[in-house]
Short mmCIF file of N, CA and C in Angstrom, two decimals:
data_model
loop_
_atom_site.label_atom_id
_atom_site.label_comp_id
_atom_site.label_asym_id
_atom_site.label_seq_id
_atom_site.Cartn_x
_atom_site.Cartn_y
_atom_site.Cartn_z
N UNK A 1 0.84 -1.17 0.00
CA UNK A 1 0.00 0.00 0.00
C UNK A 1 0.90 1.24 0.00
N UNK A 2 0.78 2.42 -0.80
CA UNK A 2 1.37 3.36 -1.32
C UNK A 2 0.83 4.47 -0.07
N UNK A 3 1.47 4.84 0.52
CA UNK A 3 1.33 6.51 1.39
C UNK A 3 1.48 7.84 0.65
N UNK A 4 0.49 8.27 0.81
CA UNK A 4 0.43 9.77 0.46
C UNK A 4 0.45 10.58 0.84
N UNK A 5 1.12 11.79 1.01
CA UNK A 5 1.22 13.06 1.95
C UNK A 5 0.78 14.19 1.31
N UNK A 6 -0.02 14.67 2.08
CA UNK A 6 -0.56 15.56 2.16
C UNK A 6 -0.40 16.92 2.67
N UNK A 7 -0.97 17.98 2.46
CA UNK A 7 0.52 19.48 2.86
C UNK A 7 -0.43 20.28 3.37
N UNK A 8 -0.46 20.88 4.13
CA UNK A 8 -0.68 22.42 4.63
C UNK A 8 0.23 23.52 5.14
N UNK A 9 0.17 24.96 4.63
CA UNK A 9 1.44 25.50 4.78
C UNK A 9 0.90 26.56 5.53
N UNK A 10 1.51 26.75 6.73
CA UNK A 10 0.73 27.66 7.51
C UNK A 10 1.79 28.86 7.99
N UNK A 11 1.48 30.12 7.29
CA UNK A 11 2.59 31.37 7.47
C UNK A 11 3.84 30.86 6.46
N UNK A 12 3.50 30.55 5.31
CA UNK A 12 4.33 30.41 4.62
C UNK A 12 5.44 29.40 4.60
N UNK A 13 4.95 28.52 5.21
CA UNK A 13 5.74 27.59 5.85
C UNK A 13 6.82 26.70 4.56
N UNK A 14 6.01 26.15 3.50
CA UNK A 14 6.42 25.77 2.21
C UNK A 14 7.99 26.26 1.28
N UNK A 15 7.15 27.62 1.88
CA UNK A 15 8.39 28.37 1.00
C UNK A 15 9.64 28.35 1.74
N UNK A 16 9.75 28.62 2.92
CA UNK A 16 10.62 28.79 4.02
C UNK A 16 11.68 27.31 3.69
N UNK A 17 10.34 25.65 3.82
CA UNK A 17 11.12 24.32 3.58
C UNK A 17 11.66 24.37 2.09
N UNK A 18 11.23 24.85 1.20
CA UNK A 18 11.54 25.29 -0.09
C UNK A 18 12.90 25.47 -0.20
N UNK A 19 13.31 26.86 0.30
CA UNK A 19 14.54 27.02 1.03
C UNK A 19 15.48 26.20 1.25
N UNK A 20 15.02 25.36 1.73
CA UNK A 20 15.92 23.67 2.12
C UNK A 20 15.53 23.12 2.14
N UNK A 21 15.46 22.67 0.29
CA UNK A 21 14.64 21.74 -0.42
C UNK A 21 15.31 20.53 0.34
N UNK A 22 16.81 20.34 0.06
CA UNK A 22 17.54 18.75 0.66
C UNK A 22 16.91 18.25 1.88
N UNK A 23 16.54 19.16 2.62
CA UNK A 23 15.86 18.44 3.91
C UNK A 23 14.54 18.65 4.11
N UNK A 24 13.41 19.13 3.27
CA UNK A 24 11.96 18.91 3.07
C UNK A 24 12.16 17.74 1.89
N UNK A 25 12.98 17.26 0.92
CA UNK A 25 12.73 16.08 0.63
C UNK A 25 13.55 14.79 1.57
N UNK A 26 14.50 15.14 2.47
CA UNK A 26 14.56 14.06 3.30
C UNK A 26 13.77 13.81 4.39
N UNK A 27 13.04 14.79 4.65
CA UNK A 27 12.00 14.20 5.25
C UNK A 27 10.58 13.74 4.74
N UNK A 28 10.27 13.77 3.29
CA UNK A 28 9.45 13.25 2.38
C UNK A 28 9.65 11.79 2.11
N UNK A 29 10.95 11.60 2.66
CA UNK A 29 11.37 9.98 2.13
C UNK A 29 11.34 9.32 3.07
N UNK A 30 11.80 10.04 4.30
CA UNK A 30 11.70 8.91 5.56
C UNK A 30 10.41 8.74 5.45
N UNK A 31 9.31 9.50 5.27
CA UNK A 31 7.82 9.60 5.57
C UNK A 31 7.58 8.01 4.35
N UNK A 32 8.06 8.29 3.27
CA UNK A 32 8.01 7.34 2.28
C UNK A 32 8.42 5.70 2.39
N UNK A 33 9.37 5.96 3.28
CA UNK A 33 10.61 4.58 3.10
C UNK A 33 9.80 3.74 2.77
N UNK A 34 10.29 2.62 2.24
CA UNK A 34 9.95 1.38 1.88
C UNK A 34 9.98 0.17 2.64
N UNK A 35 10.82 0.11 3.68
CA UNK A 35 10.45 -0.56 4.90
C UNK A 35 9.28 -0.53 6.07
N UNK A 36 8.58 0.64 5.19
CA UNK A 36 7.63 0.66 6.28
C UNK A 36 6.77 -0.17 6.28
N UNK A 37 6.18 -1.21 7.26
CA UNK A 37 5.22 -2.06 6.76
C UNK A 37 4.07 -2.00 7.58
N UNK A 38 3.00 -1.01 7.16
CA UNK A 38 1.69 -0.86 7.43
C UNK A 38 0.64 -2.11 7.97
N UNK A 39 1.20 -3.17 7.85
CA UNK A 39 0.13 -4.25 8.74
C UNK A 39 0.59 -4.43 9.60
N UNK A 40 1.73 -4.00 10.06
CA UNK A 40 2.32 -4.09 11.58
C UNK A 40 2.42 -2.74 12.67
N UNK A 41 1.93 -1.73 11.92
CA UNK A 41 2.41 -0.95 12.50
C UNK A 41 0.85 0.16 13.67
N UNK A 42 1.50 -0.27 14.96
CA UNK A 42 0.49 0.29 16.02
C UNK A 42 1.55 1.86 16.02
N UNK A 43 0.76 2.43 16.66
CA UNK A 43 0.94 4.09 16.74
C UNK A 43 2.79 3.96 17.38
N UNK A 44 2.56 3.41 18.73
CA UNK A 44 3.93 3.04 19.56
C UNK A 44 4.98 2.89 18.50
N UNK A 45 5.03 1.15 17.46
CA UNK A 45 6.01 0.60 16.75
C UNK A 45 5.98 2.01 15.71
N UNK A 46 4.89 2.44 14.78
CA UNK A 46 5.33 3.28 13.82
C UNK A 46 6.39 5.15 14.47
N UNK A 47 6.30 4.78 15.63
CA UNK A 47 7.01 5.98 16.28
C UNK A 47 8.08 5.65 16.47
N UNK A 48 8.18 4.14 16.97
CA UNK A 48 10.02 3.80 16.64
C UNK A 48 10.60 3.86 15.65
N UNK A 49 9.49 3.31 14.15
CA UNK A 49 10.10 3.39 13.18
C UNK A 49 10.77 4.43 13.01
N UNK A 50 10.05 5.58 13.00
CA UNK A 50 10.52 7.01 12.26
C UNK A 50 11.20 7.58 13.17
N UNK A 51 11.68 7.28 14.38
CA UNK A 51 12.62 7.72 15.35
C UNK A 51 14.13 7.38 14.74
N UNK A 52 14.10 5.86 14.37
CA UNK A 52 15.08 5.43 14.01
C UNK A 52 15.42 5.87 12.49
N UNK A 53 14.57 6.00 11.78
CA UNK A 53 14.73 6.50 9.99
C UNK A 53 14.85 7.99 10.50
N UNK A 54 14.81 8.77 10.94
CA UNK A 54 15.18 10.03 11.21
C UNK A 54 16.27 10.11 11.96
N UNK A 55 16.93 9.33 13.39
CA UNK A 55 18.30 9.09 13.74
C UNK A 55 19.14 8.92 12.72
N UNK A 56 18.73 7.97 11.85
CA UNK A 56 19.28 7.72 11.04
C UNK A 56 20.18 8.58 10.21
N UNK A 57 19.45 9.37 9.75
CA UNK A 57 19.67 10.30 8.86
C UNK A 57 20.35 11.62 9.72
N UNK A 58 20.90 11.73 10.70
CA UNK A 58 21.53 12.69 11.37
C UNK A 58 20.71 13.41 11.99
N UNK A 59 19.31 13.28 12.29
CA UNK A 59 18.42 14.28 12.75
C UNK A 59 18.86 14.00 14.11
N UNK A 60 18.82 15.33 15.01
CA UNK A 60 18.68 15.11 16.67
C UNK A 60 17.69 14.73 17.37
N UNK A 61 17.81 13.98 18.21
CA UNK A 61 16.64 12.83 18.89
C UNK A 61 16.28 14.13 20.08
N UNK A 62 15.08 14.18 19.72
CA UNK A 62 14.35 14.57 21.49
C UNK A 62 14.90 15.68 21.77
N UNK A 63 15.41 17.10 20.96
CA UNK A 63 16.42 18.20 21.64
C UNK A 63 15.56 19.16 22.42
N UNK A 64 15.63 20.02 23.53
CA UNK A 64 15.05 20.07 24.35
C UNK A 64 14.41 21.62 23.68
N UNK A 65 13.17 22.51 24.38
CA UNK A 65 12.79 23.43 23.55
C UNK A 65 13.70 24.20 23.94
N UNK A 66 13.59 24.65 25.75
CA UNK A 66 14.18 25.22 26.54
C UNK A 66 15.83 24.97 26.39
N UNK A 67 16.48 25.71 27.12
CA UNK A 67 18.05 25.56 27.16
C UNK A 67 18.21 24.95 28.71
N UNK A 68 17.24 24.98 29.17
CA UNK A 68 17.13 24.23 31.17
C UNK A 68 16.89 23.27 30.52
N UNK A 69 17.78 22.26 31.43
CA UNK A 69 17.38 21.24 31.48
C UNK A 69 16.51 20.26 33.08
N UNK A 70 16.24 21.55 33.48
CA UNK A 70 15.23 21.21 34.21
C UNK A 70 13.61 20.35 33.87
N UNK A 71 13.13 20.70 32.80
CA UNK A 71 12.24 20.41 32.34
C UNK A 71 12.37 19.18 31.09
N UNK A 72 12.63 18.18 31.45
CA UNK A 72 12.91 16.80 30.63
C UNK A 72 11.21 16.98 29.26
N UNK A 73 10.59 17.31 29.93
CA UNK A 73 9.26 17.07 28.88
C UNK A 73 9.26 18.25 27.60
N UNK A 74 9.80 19.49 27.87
CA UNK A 74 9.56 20.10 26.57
C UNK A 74 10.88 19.97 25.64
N UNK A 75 10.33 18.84 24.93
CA UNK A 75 11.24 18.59 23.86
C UNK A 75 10.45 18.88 22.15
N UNK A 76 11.28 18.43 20.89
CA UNK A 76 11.04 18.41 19.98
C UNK A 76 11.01 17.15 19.55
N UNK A 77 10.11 16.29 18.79
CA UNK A 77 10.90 14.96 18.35
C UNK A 77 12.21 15.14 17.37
N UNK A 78 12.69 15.65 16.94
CA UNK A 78 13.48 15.77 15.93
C UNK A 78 13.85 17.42 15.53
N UNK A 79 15.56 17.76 15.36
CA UNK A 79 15.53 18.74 14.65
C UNK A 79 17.16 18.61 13.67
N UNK A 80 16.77 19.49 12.83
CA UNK A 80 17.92 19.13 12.19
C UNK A 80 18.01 20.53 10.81
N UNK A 81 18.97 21.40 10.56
CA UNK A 81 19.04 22.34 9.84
C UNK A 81 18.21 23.71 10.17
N UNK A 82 17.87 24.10 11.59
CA UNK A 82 16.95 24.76 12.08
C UNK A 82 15.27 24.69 11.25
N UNK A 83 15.25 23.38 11.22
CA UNK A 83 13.37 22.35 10.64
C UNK A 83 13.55 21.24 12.29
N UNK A 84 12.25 21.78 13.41
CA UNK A 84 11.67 21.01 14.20
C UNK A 84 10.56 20.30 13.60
N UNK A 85 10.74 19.01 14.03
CA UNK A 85 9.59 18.03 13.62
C UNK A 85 9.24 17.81 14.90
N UNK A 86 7.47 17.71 15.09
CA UNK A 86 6.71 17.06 16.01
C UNK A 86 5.98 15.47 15.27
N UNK A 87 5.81 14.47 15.30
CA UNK A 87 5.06 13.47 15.13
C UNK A 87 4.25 13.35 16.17
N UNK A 88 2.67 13.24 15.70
CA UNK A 88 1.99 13.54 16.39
C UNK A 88 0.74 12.53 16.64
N UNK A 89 1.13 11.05 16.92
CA UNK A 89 0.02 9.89 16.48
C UNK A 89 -1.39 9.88 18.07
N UNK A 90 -0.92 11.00 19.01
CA UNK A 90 -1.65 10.92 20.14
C UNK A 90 -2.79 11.28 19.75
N UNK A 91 -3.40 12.19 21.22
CA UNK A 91 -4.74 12.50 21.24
C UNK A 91 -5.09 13.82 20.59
N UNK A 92 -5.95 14.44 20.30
CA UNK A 92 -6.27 15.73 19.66
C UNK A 92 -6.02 16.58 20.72
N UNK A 93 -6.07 16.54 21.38
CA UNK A 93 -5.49 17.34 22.75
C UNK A 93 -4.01 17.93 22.96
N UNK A 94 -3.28 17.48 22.05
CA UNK A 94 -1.59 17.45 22.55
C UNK A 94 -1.71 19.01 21.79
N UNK A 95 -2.50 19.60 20.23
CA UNK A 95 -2.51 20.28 19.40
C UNK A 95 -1.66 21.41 20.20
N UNK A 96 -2.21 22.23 20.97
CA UNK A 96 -1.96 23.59 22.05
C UNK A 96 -0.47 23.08 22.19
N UNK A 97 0.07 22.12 22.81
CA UNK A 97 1.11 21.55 23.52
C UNK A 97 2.17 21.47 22.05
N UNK A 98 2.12 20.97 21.30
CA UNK A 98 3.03 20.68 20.17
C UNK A 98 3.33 22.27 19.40
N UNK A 99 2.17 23.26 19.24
CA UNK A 99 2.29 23.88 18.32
C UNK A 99 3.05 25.12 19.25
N UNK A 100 3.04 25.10 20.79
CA UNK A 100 3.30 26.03 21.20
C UNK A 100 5.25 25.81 21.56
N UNK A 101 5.47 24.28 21.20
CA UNK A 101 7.20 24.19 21.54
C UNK A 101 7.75 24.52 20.21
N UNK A 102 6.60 24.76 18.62
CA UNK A 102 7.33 25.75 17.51
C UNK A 102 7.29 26.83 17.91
N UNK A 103 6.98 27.52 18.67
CA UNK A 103 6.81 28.60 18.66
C UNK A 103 7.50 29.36 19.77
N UNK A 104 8.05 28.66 20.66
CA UNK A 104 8.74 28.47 21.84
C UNK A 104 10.22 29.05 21.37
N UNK A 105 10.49 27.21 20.56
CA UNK A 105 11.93 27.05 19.95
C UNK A 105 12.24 28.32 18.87
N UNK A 106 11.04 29.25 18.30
CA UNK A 106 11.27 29.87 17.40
C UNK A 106 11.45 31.18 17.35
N UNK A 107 11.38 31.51 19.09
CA UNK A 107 11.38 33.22 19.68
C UNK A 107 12.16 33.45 20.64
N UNK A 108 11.26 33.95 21.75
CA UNK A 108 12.14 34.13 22.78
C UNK A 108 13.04 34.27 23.48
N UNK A 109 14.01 34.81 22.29
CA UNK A 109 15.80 34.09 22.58
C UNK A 109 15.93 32.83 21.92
N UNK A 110 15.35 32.03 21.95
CA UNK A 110 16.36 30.35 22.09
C UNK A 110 16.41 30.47 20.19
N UNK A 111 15.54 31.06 19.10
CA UNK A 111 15.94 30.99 18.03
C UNK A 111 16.75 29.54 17.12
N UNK A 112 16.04 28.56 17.62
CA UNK A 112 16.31 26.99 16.90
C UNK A 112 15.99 26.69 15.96
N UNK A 113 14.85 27.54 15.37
CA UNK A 113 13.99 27.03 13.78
C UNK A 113 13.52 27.93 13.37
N UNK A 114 13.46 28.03 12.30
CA UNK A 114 13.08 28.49 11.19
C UNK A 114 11.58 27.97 10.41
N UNK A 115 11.44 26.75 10.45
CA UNK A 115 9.47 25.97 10.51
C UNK A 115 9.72 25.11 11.29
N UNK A 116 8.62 24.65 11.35
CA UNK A 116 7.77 23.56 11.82
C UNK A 116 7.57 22.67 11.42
N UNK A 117 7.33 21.26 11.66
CA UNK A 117 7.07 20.39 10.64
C UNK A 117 6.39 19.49 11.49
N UNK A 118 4.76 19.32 11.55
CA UNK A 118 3.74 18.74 12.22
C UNK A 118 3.68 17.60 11.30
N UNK A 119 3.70 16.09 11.88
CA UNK A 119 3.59 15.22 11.25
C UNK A 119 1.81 14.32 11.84
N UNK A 120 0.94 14.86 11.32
CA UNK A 120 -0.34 13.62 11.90
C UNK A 120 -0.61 12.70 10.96
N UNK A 121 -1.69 12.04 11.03
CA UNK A 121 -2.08 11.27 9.82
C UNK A 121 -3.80 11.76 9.56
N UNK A 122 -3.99 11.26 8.08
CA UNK A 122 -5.72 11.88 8.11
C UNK A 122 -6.57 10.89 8.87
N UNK A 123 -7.60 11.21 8.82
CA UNK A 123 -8.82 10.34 8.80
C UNK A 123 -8.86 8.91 8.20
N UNK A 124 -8.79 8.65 6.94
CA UNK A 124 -8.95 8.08 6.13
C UNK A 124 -7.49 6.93 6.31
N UNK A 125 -6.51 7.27 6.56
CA UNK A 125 -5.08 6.95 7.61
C UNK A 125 -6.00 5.70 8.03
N UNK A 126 -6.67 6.67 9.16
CA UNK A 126 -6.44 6.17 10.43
C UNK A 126 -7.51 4.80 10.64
N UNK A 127 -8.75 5.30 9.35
CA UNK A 127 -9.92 3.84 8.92
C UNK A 127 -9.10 3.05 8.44
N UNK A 128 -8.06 2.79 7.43
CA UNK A 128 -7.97 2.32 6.39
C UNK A 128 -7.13 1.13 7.44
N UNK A 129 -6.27 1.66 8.44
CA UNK A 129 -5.52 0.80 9.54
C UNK A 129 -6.44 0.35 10.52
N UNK A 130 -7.70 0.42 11.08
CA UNK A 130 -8.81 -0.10 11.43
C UNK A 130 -9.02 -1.39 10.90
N UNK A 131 -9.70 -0.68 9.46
CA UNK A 131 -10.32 -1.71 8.72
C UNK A 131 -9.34 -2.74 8.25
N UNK A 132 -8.28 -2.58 7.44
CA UNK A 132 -7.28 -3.43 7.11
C UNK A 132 -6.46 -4.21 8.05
N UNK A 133 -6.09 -3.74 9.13
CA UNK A 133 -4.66 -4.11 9.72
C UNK A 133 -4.95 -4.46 11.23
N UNK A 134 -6.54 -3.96 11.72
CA UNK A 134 -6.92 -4.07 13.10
C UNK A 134 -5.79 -3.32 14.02
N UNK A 135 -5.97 -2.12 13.35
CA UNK A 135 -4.63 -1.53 14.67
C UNK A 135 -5.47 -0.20 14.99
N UNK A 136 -5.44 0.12 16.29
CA UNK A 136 -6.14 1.00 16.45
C UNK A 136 -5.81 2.22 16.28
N UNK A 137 -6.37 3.43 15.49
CA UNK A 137 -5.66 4.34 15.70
C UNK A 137 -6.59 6.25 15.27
N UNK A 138 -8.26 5.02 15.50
CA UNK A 138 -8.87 6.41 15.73
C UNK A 138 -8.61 7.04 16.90
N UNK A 139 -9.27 8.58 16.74
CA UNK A 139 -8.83 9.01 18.15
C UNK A 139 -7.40 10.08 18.42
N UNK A 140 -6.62 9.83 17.03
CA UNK A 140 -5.36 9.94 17.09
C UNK A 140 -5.31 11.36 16.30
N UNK A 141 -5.23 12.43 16.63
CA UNK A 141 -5.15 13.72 16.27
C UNK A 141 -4.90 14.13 14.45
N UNK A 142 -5.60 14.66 13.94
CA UNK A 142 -6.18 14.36 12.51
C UNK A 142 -5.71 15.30 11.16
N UNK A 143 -5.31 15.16 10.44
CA UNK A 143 -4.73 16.27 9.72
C UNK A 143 -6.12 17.53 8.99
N UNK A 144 -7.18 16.71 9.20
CA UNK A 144 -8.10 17.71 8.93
C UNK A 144 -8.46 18.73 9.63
N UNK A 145 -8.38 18.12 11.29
CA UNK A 145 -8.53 19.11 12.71
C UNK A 145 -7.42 19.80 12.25
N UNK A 146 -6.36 19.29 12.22
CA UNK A 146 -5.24 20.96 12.34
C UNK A 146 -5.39 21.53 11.47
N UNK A 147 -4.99 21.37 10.37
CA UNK A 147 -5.59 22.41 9.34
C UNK A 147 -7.20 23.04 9.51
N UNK A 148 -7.94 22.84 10.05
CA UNK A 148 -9.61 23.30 10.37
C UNK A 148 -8.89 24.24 11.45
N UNK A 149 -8.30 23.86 12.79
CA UNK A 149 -7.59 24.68 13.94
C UNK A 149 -6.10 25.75 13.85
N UNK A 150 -5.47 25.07 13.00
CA UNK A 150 -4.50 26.55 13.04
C UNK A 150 -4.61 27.71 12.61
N UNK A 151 -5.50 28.07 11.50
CA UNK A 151 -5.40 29.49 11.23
C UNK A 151 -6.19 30.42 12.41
N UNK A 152 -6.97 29.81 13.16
CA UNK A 152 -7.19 30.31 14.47
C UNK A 152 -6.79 30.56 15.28
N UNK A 153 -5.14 29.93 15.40
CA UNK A 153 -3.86 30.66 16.20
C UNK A 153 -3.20 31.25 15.77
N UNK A 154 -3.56 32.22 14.53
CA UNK A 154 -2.72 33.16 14.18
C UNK A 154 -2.06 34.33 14.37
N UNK A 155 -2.79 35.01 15.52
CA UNK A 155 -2.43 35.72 16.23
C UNK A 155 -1.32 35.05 17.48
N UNK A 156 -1.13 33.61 17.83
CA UNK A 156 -0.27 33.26 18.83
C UNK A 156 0.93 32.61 18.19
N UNK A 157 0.52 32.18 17.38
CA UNK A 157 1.36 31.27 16.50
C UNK A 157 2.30 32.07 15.21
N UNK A 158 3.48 32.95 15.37
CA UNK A 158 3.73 33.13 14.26
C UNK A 158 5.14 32.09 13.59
N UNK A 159 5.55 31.73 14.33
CA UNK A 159 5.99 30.68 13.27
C UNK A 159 5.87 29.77 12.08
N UNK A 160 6.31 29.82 11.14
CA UNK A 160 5.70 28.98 9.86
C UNK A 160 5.76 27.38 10.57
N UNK A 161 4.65 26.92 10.17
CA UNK A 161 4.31 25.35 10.44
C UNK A 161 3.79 24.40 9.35
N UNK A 162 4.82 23.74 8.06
CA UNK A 162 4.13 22.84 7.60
C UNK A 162 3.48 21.63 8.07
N UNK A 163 2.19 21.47 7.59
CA UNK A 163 1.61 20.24 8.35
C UNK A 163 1.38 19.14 7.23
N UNK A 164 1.93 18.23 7.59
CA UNK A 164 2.05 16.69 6.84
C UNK A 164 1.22 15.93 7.22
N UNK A 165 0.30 15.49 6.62
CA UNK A 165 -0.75 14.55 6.59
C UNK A 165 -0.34 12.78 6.03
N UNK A 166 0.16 11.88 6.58
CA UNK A 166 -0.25 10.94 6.15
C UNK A 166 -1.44 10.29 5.60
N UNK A 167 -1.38 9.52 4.27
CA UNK A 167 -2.80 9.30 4.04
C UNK A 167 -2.22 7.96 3.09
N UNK A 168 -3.43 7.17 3.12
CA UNK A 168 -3.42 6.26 1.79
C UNK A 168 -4.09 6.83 0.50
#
């Protein structure tokens, strides 16, 4: 089964990864790889996957938003060429929480990135692994909700944020 990604570019976000095309298409490919194998994959295993296909590739594991390391929880999953990636297979709830460590990492002093790069999956994702594969994974924060919800943080949110939709 073939994966398709899907784009939303929020504050110009596109153009910015445009910019650094080499690493908006390396992260088009990890999203792609060919090892990925969709009848096995629960939310947990497909988060190792792409932990490890993104280690892989020199990205930094888990770098923190803050420069304290007091606070172990505000991290990034991934950054690499000032592009933070969040993967985001949880609850619709995390949205506030994820979009606010781009925006964190992207001001205030700490100046780490340049976009965003929100990874969810759609709807249609998330049936198609239901119906096919028995893995559960409604429930799991939606590429239609964010795109329906971010231009409503536009006033809080100015960081560019592409949002990647997994889809079949």
């Amino acid at each position: 089964m073939k994966l398709r990604l899907r784009t939303f570019s929020f504050r110009f976000a596109e153009q910015v990864l445009n910019s650094k095309l080499s690493t908006k298409q390396e992260i088009e490919s990890i999203l792609n790889d060919t090892t990925i194998d969709f009848s096995s994959m629960s939310r947990p295993a497909f988060n190792t996957k792409l932990d490890q296909l993104f280690v892989g590739r020199g990205w930094d594991r888990q770098p923190a938003v803050f420069d304290e390391p007091k606070d172990p929880s505000a991290k990034m999953d991934f950054l690499k060429d000032r592009v933070g990636i969040e993967v985001e297979f949880g609850h619709s709830s995390f949205i506030g929480i994820d979009l606010l460590k781009f925006q964190v990492a992207s001001y205030s002093g700490l100046d780490k990135i340049d976009v965003g790069v929100y990874v969810v999956t759609t709807k249609e994702f998330q049936k198609v692994m239901k119906d096919q594969f028995d893995q559960k994974w409604e429930g799991s924060l939606s590429f239609e909700k964010v795109t329906r919800y971010l231009p409503h943080f536009k006033s809080a949110i100015q960081v560019p944020i592409y949002v990647i939709g997994l889809d079949f």
